[in-house]
Coordinates of C-alpha atoms in Angstrom, one line a residue:
Chain A
M1476 CA 0.0 0.0 0.0
L1477 CA 2.7 2.4 1.1
K1478 CA 4.8 1.4 -1.9
K1479 CA 2.0 2.1 -4.3
L1480 CA 1.4 5.5 -2.8
H1481 CA 5.0 6.2 -3.1
K1482 CA 4.8 5.3 -6.7
Y1483 CA 2.2 8.0 -7.3
A1484 CA 3.8 10.6 -5.2
N1485 CA 6.4 11.6 -7.7
P1486 CA 4.1 12.0 -10.7
N1487 CA 2.0 14.3 -8.6
K1488 CA 4.9 16.5 -7.7
F1489 CA 5.9 16.4 -11.4
I1490 CA 2.5 17.6 -12.5
L1491 CA 2.6 20.4 -9.9
V1492 CA 6.0 21.5 -11.2
V1493 CA 5.2 21.4 -14.9
M1494 CA 1.7 22.9 -14.9
P1495 CA 2.9 26.6 -15.1
I1496 CA 5.4 25.5 -17.8
K1497 CA 2.5 24.1 -19.8
N1498 CA 0.7 27.4 -19.8
I1499 CA 3.8 29.4 -20.7
C1500 CA 4.5 26.9 -23.5
I1501 CA 1.1 27.3 -25.3
Y1502 CA 1.2 31.1 -25.4
A1503 CA 4.8 31.2 -26.5
A1504 CA 4.2 28.6 -29.1
V1505 CA 1.2 30.4 -30.6
F1506 CA 3.2 33.6 -30.7
L1507 CA 6.4 32.1 -32.2
I1508 CA 4.5 30.0 -34.8
A1509 CA 2.5 33.1 -35.9
L1510 CA 5.7 35.2 -36.0
G1511 CA 7.6 32.5 -37.9
L1512 CA 4.7 32.1 -40.4
V1513 CA 4.6 35.8 -41.0
L1514 CA 8.3 36.1 -41.4
G1515 CA 8.5 33.0 -43.6
L1516 CA 5.5 33.7 -45.8
F1517 CA 5.9 37.4 -46.4
F1518 CA 9.4 38.6 -45.5
S1519 CA 11.8 35.8 -46.6
P1520 CA 13.2 35.7 -50.1
P1521 CA 12.0 33.1 -52.6
D1522 CA 14.6 30.4 -53.6
Y1523 CA 16.5 31.0 -56.8
Q1524 CA 15.7 27.5 -58.0
Q1525 CA 12.4 26.6 -56.4
G1526 CA 10.7 30.0 -56.4
E1527 CA 7.9 30.5 -54.0
T1528 CA 7.4 26.8 -53.2
V1529 CA 10.3 26.9 -50.9
R1530 CA 8.0 28.4 -48.2
I1531 CA 6.7 24.9 -47.5
M1532 CA 10.1 24.3 -45.9
Y1533 CA 9.2 26.3 -42.8
I1534 CA 6.6 23.8 -41.8
H1535 CA 8.1 20.7 -43.4
V1536 CA 11.6 20.9 -41.9
S1537 CA 10.6 22.0 -38.5
S1538 CA 8.0 19.3 -38.0
A1539 CA 10.5 16.7 -39.4
W1540 CA 13.0 17.8 -36.8
M1541 CA 10.3 17.6 -34.2
S1542 CA 9.3 14.0 -35.1
L1543 CA 13.0 12.9 -35.1
F1544 CA 13.7 14.7 -31.8
A1545 CA 10.5 13.1 -30.3
Y1546 CA 11.9 9.6 -31.1
V1547 CA 15.3 10.4 -29.6
L1548 CA 13.4 11.6 -26.5
I1549 CA 11.4 8.3 -26.3
F1550 CA 14.7 6.3 -26.7
F1551 CA 16.4 8.1 -23.8
L1552 CA 13.4 7.8 -21.6
S1553 CA 13.1 4.1 -22.3
V1554 CA 16.7 3.5 -21.6
S1555 CA 16.4 5.5 -18.3
Y1556 CA 13.3 3.4 -17.4
L1557 CA 15.2 0.1 -18.0
I1558 CA 18.1 1.3 -15.9
W1559 CA 16.4 3.0 -13.0
K1560 CA 13.0 1.3 -13.1
F1561 CA 11.3 4.7 -12.4
P1562 CA 7.7 4.5 -13.7
L1563 CA 7.4 8.2 -14.5
F1564 CA 9.9 7.9 -17.4
V1565 CA 7.9 5.3 -19.3
L1566 CA 4.7 7.2 -18.4
I1567 CA 6.1 10.2 -20.3
A1568 CA 7.6 8.1 -23.1
K1569 CA 4.2 6.4 -23.7
E1570 CA 2.4 9.7 -24.3
I1571 CA 4.9 11.0 -26.8
P1572 CA 4.0 8.8 -29.9
F1573 CA 0.5 10.1 -30.0
V1574 CA 1.8 13.7 -30.5
A1575 CA 4.8 12.8 -32.6
I1576 CA 2.8 10.8 -35.1
I1577 CA 0.9 14.0 -36.0
F1578 CA 4.1 15.8 -36.8
T1579 CA 5.3 12.8 -38.8
L1580 CA 2.1 12.9 -40.8
I1581 CA 2.5 16.7 -41.3
T1582 CA 6.0 16.1 -42.6
L1583 CA 5.0 13.4 -45.0
I1584 CA 2.0 15.4 -46.4
T1585 CA 3.8 18.7 -46.8
G1586 CA 6.8 16.9 -48.2
S1587 CA 4.6 15.3 -50.9
L1588 CA 2.9 18.6 -51.6
W1589 CA 6.4 20.1 -52.0
G1590 CA 7.6 17.3 -54.1
K1591 CA 4.9 17.8 -56.8
P1592 CA 6.1 21.2 -58.1
T1593 CA 9.8 20.5 -57.6
W1594 CA 10.3 16.9 -58.4
G1595 CA 7.2 16.4 -60.5
T1596 CA 5.9 13.6 -58.4
Y1597 CA 4.1 13.3 -55.0
W1598 CA 6.1 10.2 -53.9
V1599 CA 9.2 8.3 -54.8
W1600 CA 10.5 5.2 -53.0
D1601 CA 13.9 6.6 -52.2
A1602 CA 15.9 6.2 -49.0
R1603 CA 14.9 9.4 -47.1
L1604 CA 11.1 9.1 -47.8
T1605 CA 11.0 5.3 -47.2
S1606 CA 12.9 5.6 -43.9
F1607 CA 10.6 8.4 -42.8
L1608 CA 7.6 6.2 -43.7
I1609 CA 9.1 3.4 -41.6
L1610 CA 9.3 6.0 -38.7
L1611 CA 5.6 6.5 -39.1
F1612 CA 5.0 2.8 -38.9
I1613 CA 7.2 2.5 -35.8
Y1614 CA 5.2 5.2 -34.1
L1615 CA 2.0 3.3 -35.0
G1616 CA 3.5 0.1 -33.6
L1617 CA 4.4 1.9 -30.4
I1618 CA 0.8 3.2 -30.1
F1619 CA -0.5 -0.3 -30.8
I1620 CA 1.7 -1.9 -28.2
D1621 CA 0.5 0.7 -25.7
K1622 CA -3.1 -0.1 -26.5
T1623 CA -2.8 -3.9 -26.5
F1624 CA -1.1 -3.9 -23.1
K1625 CA -3.7 -1.7 -21.4
Y1626 CA -3.0 -1.5 -17.7
N1627 CA -0.5 -4.4 -17.8
A1628 CA 2.9 -4.1 -16.1
N1629 CA 4.5 -6.0 -19.0
G1630 CA 3.5 -3.2 -21.3
D1631 CA 6.0 -0.8 -20.0
L1632 CA 8.8 -3.3 -20.6
S1633 CA 7.6 -4.1 -24.1
F1634 CA 7.3 -0.5 -25.0
S1635 CA 10.8 0.3 -23.8
Y1636 CA 12.4 -2.6 -25.6
L1637 CA 10.5 -1.9 -28.8
S1638 CA 11.4 1.8 -28.8
I1639 CA 15.1 0.9 -28.3
V1640 CA 15.1 -1.5 -31.2
G1641 CA 13.3 1.0 -33.4
A1642 CA 15.9 3.7 -32.6
I1643 CA 18.2 2.2 -35.3
N1644 CA 16.0 4.0 -37.8
I1645 CA 16.9 7.5 -36.6
P1646 CA 20.6 7.6 -37.8
I1647 CA 19.4 5.9 -41.0
I1648 CA 17.0 8.8 -41.6
K1649 CA 19.6 11.4 -40.8
F1650 CA 22.3 10.0 -43.0
S1651 CA 20.1 8.6 -45.8
V1652 CA 20.7 11.6 -48.0
D1653 CA 24.4 11.1 -47.7
W1654 CA 24.6 7.3 -48.1
W1655 CA 22.3 6.8 -51.0
N1656 CA 21.6 8.8 -54.2
T1657 CA 18.2 10.3 -53.6
L1658 CA 15.9 13.1 -54.9
H1659 CA 15.8 14.6 -51.5
Q1660 CA 18.3 17.4 -51.1
P1661 CA 21.2 16.9 -48.7
A1662 CA 21.3 18.5 -45.2
S1663 CA 21.8 22.2 -45.3
V1664 CA 21.4 23.3 -41.7
I1665 CA 22.8 20.7 -39.3
R1666 CA 26.0 19.6 -41.0
A1667 CA 29.7 19.7 -40.7
G1668 CA 31.1 23.1 -41.8
G1669 CA 28.2 25.2 -40.7
P1670 CA 24.8 25.8 -42.3
S1671 CA 24.7 26.5 -46.1
I1672 CA 21.2 28.0 -46.0
S1673 CA 21.0 31.8 -46.2
V1674 CA 20.4 33.8 -43.0
E1675 CA 17.1 35.3 -44.2
M1676 CA 15.7 31.8 -44.5
L1677 CA 17.4 30.4 -41.4
I1678 CA 15.9 32.9 -38.9
P1679 CA 12.2 32.1 -39.7
L1680 CA 13.0 28.5 -39.8
M1681 CA 14.6 28.6 -36.4
I1682 CA 11.6 30.6 -35.0
M1683 CA 9.2 28.1 -36.5
S1684 CA 11.1 25.1 -35.1
F1685 CA 11.2 26.6 -31.6
G1686 CA 7.5 27.4 -31.8
I1687 CA 6.7 23.8 -32.9
F1688 CA 8.9 22.5 -30.2
L1689 CA 7.0 24.4 -27.5
L1690 CA 3.7 23.3 -29.0
F1691 CA 4.9 19.7 -28.8
I1692 CA 5.9 20.2 -25.1
Y1693 CA 2.4 21.6 -24.4
L1694 CA 0.6 18.7 -26.1
V1695 CA 2.8 16.1 -24.4
L1696 CA 2.3 17.7 -21.0
T1697 CA -1.4 17.8 -21.5
N1698 CA -1.4 14.1 -22.4
I1699 CA 0.8 13.2 -19.4
Q1700 CA -1.5 15.1 -17.1
S1701 CA -4.6 13.1 -18.3
A1702 CA -2.6 9.9 -18.2
I1703 CA -1.7 10.5 -14.6
D1704 CA -5.3 11.3 -13.7
E1705 CA -6.4 8.2 -15.4
R1706 CA -4.0 6.0 -13.5
K1707 CA -5.0 7.7 -10.2
F1708 CA -8.6 7.0 -11.0
L1709 CA -7.9 3.4 -11.9
F1710 CA -5.9 2.9 -8.7
L1711 CA -8.7 4.4 -6.6
S1712 CA -11.4 2.4 -8.3
S1713 CA -9.4 -0.8 -7.9
K1714 CA -9.2 -0.3 -4.2
D1715 CA -12.9 -0.5 -3.6
Chain B
M578 CA 2.1 -18.7 -53.9
I579 CA -0.2 -20.5 -56.3
I580 CA -2.8 -17.8 -55.8
F581 CA -0.6 -15.1 -57.4
P582 CA -0.7 -16.3 -61.0
L583 CA -4.4 -17.0 -60.7
A584 CA -5.0 -13.6 -59.4
F585 CA -3.3 -12.0 -62.3
G586 CA -5.7 -13.6 -64.7
N587 CA -5.2 -14.4 -68.3
N588 CA -1.5 -13.6 -68.7
Q589 CA 0.5 -16.8 -69.3
Y590 CA 3.5 -15.6 -67.3
L591 CA 4.0 -12.9 -64.8
E592 CA 6.6 -10.2 -65.2
L593 CA 9.8 -11.1 -63.6
N594 CA 9.6 -8.3 -61.0
V595 CA 6.1 -9.3 -60.0
S596 CA 7.1 -12.9 -59.5
I597 CA 10.0 -11.9 -57.3
S598 CA 7.6 -9.7 -55.3
A599 CA 5.2 -12.5 -55.0
I600 CA 7.8 -14.9 -53.6
W601 CA 9.0 -12.3 -51.1
I602 CA 5.5 -11.5 -49.9
S603 CA 4.8 -15.2 -49.5
T604 CA 8.0 -15.6 -47.5
L605 CA 6.9 -12.7 -45.3
F606 CA 3.4 -14.2 -44.6
A607 CA 4.8 -17.6 -43.9
N608 CA 7.1 -16.1 -41.4
L609 CA 4.5 -13.9 -39.7
I610 CA 1.9 -16.6 -39.4
A611 CA 4.3 -18.9 -37.6
L612 CA 5.7 -16.1 -35.5
D613 CA 2.6 -15.8 -33.4
H614 CA 3.1 -19.3 -31.8
M615 CA 6.8 -19.0 -31.2
Y616 CA 6.7 -18.6 -27.4
K617 CA 3.0 -18.5 -26.9
E618 CA 2.2 -22.1 -25.9
D619 CA 5.3 -22.4 -23.7
Y620 CA 4.3 -19.2 -21.9
D621 CA 0.7 -20.2 -21.4
D622 CA 1.3 -23.7 -20.0
G623 CA 4.2 -22.5 -17.8
T624 CA 7.0 -24.3 -19.6
L625 CA 9.0 -21.1 -19.8
L626 CA 8.6 -20.6 -16.0
Y627 CA 9.8 -24.1 -15.5
Y628 CA 12.9 -23.5 -17.6
I629 CA 13.8 -20.4 -15.6
V630 CA 13.2 -22.0 -12.2
N631 CA 15.3 -25.0 -13.2
R632 CA 18.1 -22.8 -14.5
V633 CA 18.0 -24.2 -18.0
P634 CA 20.1 -21.8 -20.1
L635 CA 17.5 -19.7 -21.9
V636 CA 19.9 -18.9 -24.8
T637 CA 19.8 -22.5 -25.8
I638 CA 16.0 -22.5 -25.7
V639 CA 15.8 -19.3 -27.8
Y640 CA 18.3 -20.6 -30.4
A641 CA 16.3 -23.9 -30.6
K642 CA 13.1 -22.0 -31.1
C643 CA 14.6 -19.8 -33.8
L644 CA 16.0 -22.8 -35.6
S645 CA 12.7 -24.7 -35.5
H646 CA 10.8 -21.6 -36.7
W647 CA 13.3 -21.2 -39.5
L648 CA 13.1 -24.9 -40.5
F649 CA 9.3 -24.7 -40.8
S650 CA 8.8 -21.2 -42.3
G651 CA 12.1 -20.4 -44.0
L652 CA 13.7 -23.5 -45.4
P653 CA 10.7 -24.8 -47.4
I654 CA 10.4 -21.5 -49.1
I655 CA 14.1 -21.4 -50.0
L656 CA 13.8 -24.9 -51.5
I657 CA 10.7 -24.2 -53.6
A658 CA 11.4 -20.6 -54.6
P659 CA 13.5 -21.4 -57.7
L660 CA 10.8 -23.7 -58.9
C661 CA 8.0 -21.2 -58.1
S662 CA 10.0 -18.5 -59.9
Y663 CA 10.1 -20.7 -63.0
I664 CA 6.4 -21.5 -62.8
F665 CA 5.5 -17.8 -62.4
S666 CA 7.7 -16.2 -65.0
G667 CA 9.2 -18.9 -67.1
Y668 CA 12.6 -17.4 -66.4
N669 CA 15.3 -18.9 -64.3
E670 CA 18.4 -16.8 -64.9
N671 CA 18.4 -15.2 -61.5
N672 CA 17.8 -18.3 -59.5
L673 CA 21.2 -18.1 -57.8
N674 CA 20.5 -14.5 -56.7
L675 CA 17.1 -15.5 -55.5
F676 CA 18.4 -18.5 -53.6
I677 CA 21.3 -16.6 -51.9
S678 CA 19.1 -13.6 -50.9
L679 CA 16.4 -15.8 -49.5
T680 CA 18.9 -17.9 -47.6
L681 CA 20.3 -14.8 -46.0
A682 CA 17.0 -13.0 -45.4
T683 CA 14.8 -15.7 -43.9
P684 CA 17.0 -16.3 -40.8
I685 CA 17.1 -12.5 -40.3
F686 CA 13.3 -12.5 -40.4
T687 CA 13.2 -15.2 -37.8
L688 CA 15.8 -13.5 -35.6
I689 CA 14.1 -10.1 -35.8
G690 CA 10.7 -11.7 -35.1
S691 CA 11.8 -13.6 -32.0
P692 CA 12.3 -10.6 -29.6
I693 CA 9.0 -9.1 -30.9
A694 CA 7.1 -12.3 -30.4
A695 CA 8.6 -12.4 -26.8
L696 CA 7.5 -8.8 -26.3
M697 CA 3.8 -9.6 -27.1
L698 CA 3.6 -12.4 -24.5
G699 CA 1.5 -10.7 -21.9
S700 CA -0.9 -8.8 -24.1
S701 CA -4.5 -9.7 -24.5
S702 CA -5.1 -9.2 -28.2
R703 CA -2.7 -11.0 -30.5
G704 CA -2.1 -11.9 -34.2
A705 CA -2.9 -8.6 -35.9
A706 CA -1.1 -6.5 -33.4
L707 CA 2.0 -8.7 -33.7
T708 CA 2.0 -8.4 -37.5
F709 CA 1.6 -4.7 -37.3
I710 CA 4.4 -4.2 -35.0
T711 CA 6.8 -6.6 -36.7
L712 CA 6.3 -5.3 -40.3
P713 CA 8.3 -2.0 -40.1
F714 CA 11.3 -3.9 -38.8
Y715 CA 11.1 -6.3 -41.8
L716 CA 10.8 -3.6 -44.4
P717 CA 14.6 -2.8 -44.7
I718 CA 15.4 -6.5 -45.2
I719 CA 12.8 -6.9 -47.9
I720 CA 14.0 -3.7 -49.6
F721 CA 17.6 -5.0 -49.7
G722 CA 16.5 -8.6 -50.5
V723 CA 14.5 -7.5 -53.5
M724 CA 17.2 -5.2 -54.7
G725 CA 19.7 -8.1 -54.5
T726 CA 17.3 -10.4 -56.4
N727 CA 16.6 -7.9 -59.2
I728 CA 20.3 -7.5 -60.1
N729 CA 20.7 -8.6 -63.7
N730 CA 24.3 -9.8 -63.8
S731 CA 24.9 -12.8 -61.6
N732 CA 27.8 -11.4 -59.6
I733 CA 27.5 -11.3 -55.8
N734 CA 26.8 -7.7 -54.9
A735 CA 26.7 -5.2 -52.2
E736 CA 23.2 -6.1 -51.0
F737 CA 24.3 -9.6 -50.2
Y738 CA 27.2 -8.3 -48.2
L739 CA 24.8 -6.0 -46.3
L740 CA 22.3 -8.8 -45.6
L741 CA 25.2 -11.0 -44.5
A742 CA 26.4 -8.3 -42.1
I743 CA 23.0 -7.9 -40.6
L744 CA 22.7 -11.7 -40.2
S745 CA 26.0 -12.0 -38.5
I746 CA 25.3 -9.2 -36.0
G747 CA 21.7 -10.4 -35.5
I748 CA 22.5 -14.0 -34.8
I749 CA 24.4 -12.9 -31.7
F750 CA 22.4 -9.8 -30.8
F751 CA 18.7 -10.7 -31.2
P752 CA 18.7 -14.0 -29.1
M753 CA 20.5 -12.0 -26.4
I754 CA 17.7 -9.4 -26.4
T755 CA 15.1 -12.2 -26.5
V756 CA 16.5 -13.8 -23.3
K757 CA 16.4 -10.4 -21.5
I758 CA 12.8 -9.8 -22.6
L759 CA 11.7 -13.3 -21.6
K760 CA 13.2 -13.0 -18.2
G761 CA 11.6 -9.6 -17.7
M762 CA 8.2 -11.0 -18.9
I763 CA 8.3 -13.9 -16.5
N764 CA 9.4 -12.0 -13.4

């Protein structure tokens, strides 16, 4: 009994600490995304090759970074859970795929809309696109495994192991444009030798990425809060 | 496998690419269907618990399970694939490529499937969920396998080396993970 109460004490403290952060996040996210969109859509120069369609980049690239970062976050949380057996880690990690899959979908959809005017096709089966599609499937698998193990202690373990095995996809996505010949352009911001993108484009992109990052934090925190409430409710109702 | 030519209707022979895809998809399904029962029965009737309590080395059990799974779902397909390829497409120039890539890929399928089958032991719904979770991890192997099979000249090429590398890492690594997962699931 005491051990179980101890188990729920820390998530409660966690929620008390992060609630103010959540509110700050949503306002800052709305402001930054609006600012980034205005800067990106009206004030940044068109690309010399792609023309006006380059403005899709401000959404496409920032949500792609977000979905990759979300997976890295899941990976580290799962490793921490397996090492320290602290249930809050996997509680957080389990809520991330629900949000991250939305950003993955946004990336794929905007990417195919961007591909039509520039490459002439919505979809090609090359390395970057295929590995990103596999990322989408891995997120779906993580959601599935969370759903099938509802309220089962084995589910946490399965989730962590599966996310660790799936993490092999992340470096493949990052380096796929260097290892294979693909239609997708090579990395232009995070690369050895500094960014090759121009400053007028880099600033709105950074603002958008940061705004989407804050939006992601807000959505994940909201999910975690409801997950903790749900587990509290289950614990109370199982006591009767 | 026999369904594929029938499903394509009145053409006498399939295209070569289609026949290769048909063989690979059949391999995949054969693997996935058998995967569901890999540890399921032993977990349900307590044999796995018995192994752990009596300190039987689990690595041996896992290797034996993988081997038997491969013997039943991989080996028959490897043996009949050249014949099927000839029946489908009337073309048998690439049989050596098909044989080598299937020989390399089917053990990898089994090895990747074993930790995931172990992961799904405690869950209530099975079958469809297992297939869904396993498929993304099979996709790279299929991509490289089909690329290796489609090569026109009969030299041994980079895809085979890559599959061989994955197999030689996986044959050590995946049973190790499976043992860890099985111990975690039982305790």
